C-alpha positions as a printed Julia matrix, in Angstrom:
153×3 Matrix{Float64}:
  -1.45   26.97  -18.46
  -3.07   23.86  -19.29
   0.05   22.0   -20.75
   1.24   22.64  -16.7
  -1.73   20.82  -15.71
  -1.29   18.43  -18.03
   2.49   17.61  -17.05
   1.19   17.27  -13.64
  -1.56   15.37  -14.07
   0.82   12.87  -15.8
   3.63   13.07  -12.94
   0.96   12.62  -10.81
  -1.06    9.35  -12.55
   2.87    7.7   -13.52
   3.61    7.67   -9.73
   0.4     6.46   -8.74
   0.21    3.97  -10.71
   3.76    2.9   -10.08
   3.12    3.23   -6.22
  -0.13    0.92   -6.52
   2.42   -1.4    -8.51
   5.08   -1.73   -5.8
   2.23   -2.18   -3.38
   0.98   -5.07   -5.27
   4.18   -6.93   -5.82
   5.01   -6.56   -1.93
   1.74   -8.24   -1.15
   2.47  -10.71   -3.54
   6.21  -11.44   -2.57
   5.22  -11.35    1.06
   3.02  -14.47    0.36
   5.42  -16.07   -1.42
   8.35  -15.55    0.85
   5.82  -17.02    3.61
   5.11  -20.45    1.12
   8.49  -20.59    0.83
   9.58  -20.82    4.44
   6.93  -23.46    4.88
   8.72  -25.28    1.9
  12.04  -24.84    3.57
  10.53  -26.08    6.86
   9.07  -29.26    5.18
  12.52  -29.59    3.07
  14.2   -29.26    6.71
  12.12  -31.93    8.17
  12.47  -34.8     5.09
  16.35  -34.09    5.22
  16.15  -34.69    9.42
  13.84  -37.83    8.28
  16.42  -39.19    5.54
  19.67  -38.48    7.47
  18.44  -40.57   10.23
  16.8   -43.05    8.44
  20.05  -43.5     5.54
  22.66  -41.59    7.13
  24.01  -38.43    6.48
  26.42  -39.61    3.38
  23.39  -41.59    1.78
  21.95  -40.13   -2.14
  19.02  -39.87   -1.13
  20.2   -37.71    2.17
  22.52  -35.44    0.06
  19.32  -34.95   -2.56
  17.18  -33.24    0.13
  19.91  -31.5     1.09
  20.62  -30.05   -2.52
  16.36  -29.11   -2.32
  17.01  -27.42    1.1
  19.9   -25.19   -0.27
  18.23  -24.23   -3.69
  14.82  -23.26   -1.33
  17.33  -21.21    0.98
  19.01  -19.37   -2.16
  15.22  -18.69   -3.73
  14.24  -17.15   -0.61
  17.07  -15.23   -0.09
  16.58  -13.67   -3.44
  13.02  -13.25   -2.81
  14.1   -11.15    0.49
  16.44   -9.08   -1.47
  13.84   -8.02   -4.08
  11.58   -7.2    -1.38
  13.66   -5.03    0.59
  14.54   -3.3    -2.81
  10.86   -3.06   -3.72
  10.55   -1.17   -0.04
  13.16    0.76   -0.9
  11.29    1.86   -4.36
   8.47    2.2    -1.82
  10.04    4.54    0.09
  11.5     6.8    -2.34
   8.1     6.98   -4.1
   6.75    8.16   -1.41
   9.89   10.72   -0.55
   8.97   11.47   -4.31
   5.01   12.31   -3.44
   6.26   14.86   -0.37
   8.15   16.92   -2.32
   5.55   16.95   -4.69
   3.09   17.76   -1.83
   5.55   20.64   -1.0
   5.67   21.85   -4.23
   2.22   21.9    -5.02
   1.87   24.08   -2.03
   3.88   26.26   -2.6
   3.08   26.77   -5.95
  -0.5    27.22   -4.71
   0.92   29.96   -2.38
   2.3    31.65   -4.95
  -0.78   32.14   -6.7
  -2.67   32.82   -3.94
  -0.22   35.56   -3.1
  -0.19   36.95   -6.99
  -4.29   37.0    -6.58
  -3.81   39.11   -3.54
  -1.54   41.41   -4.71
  -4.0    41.29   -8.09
  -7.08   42.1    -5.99
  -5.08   44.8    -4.43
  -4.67   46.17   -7.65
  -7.02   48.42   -8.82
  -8.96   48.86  -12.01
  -9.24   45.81  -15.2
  -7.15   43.55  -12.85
  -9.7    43.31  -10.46
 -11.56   40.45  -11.08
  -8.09   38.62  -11.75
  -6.95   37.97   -8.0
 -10.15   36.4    -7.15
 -10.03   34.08  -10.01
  -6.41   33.15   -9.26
  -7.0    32.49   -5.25
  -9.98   30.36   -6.47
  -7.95   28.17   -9.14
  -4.95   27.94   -6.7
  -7.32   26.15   -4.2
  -9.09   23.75   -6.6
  -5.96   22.54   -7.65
  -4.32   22.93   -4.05
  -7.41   20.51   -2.82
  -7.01   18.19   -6.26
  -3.94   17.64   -5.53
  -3.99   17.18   -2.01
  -6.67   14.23   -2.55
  -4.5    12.41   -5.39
  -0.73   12.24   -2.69
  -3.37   11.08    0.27
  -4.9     8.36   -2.31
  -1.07    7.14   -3.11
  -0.18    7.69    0.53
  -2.96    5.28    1.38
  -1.21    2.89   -1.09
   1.61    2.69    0.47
């Protein structure tokens, strides 16, 4: 049924596209969360530099240490998004197994309806090899589309 193909040739391009998109964002939060722990280190060393220099009560003292805490707080947040965007990660990919699984089973099933077709005599026939043949073309199409998205994970 081609409207079956269809849906899963959707399914299949939605998740891979969203996989390749949480892939991306990790790379780019990674970097990011890296920047910002050199910021936090140089915001760590000017605050070291200004207590000892003005004292620890001094403006100028308690403004570096305002800089330090708002850095802290943005990389905290940036943490938590990335652990959440692993998390999508990881149930994308949960989400591509048992779509593995189903596709092979489904191909299974059609292998075992071509058998039982080719086992049939008569203007069925022809049928069972047809099926076994579709089953693996799309068993093998498949197959290559979860290995692409498992490679982008």
């Amino acid at each position: 049924n081609n409207n079956a193909c269809s849906c899963i040739v959707n399914f299949i391009g939605k998740n891979d596209n969203s996989v390749e998109a949480l892939t991306a964002r990790n790379q780019v939060l990674n970097k990011e969360i890296e920047a910002q722990k050199q910021r936090i280190e140089t915001l760590r060393a000017a605050l070291e530099n200004a207590s000892s220099s003005f004292g620890e009560n001094d403006r100028r003292t308690q403004n570096w240490q305002i800089q330090l805490n708002n850095a802290t707080a943005a990389l905290n947040n940036m943490e938590r998004e990335l652990q959440s965007n692993n998390d999508a990660l990881e149930e994308a990919a949960r989400e591509l197994d048992d779509a593995e699984d189903k596709a092979d089973k489904f191909g299974d099933e059609v292998e075992n309806a071509g058998e039982q077709s080719d086992d049939a005599s008569g203007k069925f026939s022809g049928l069972g090899t047809a099926c076994k043949a579709a089953a693996a073309t799309i068993a093998a199409a498949f197959a290559a589309v979860v290995e692409k998205a498992k490679a982008a994970l």
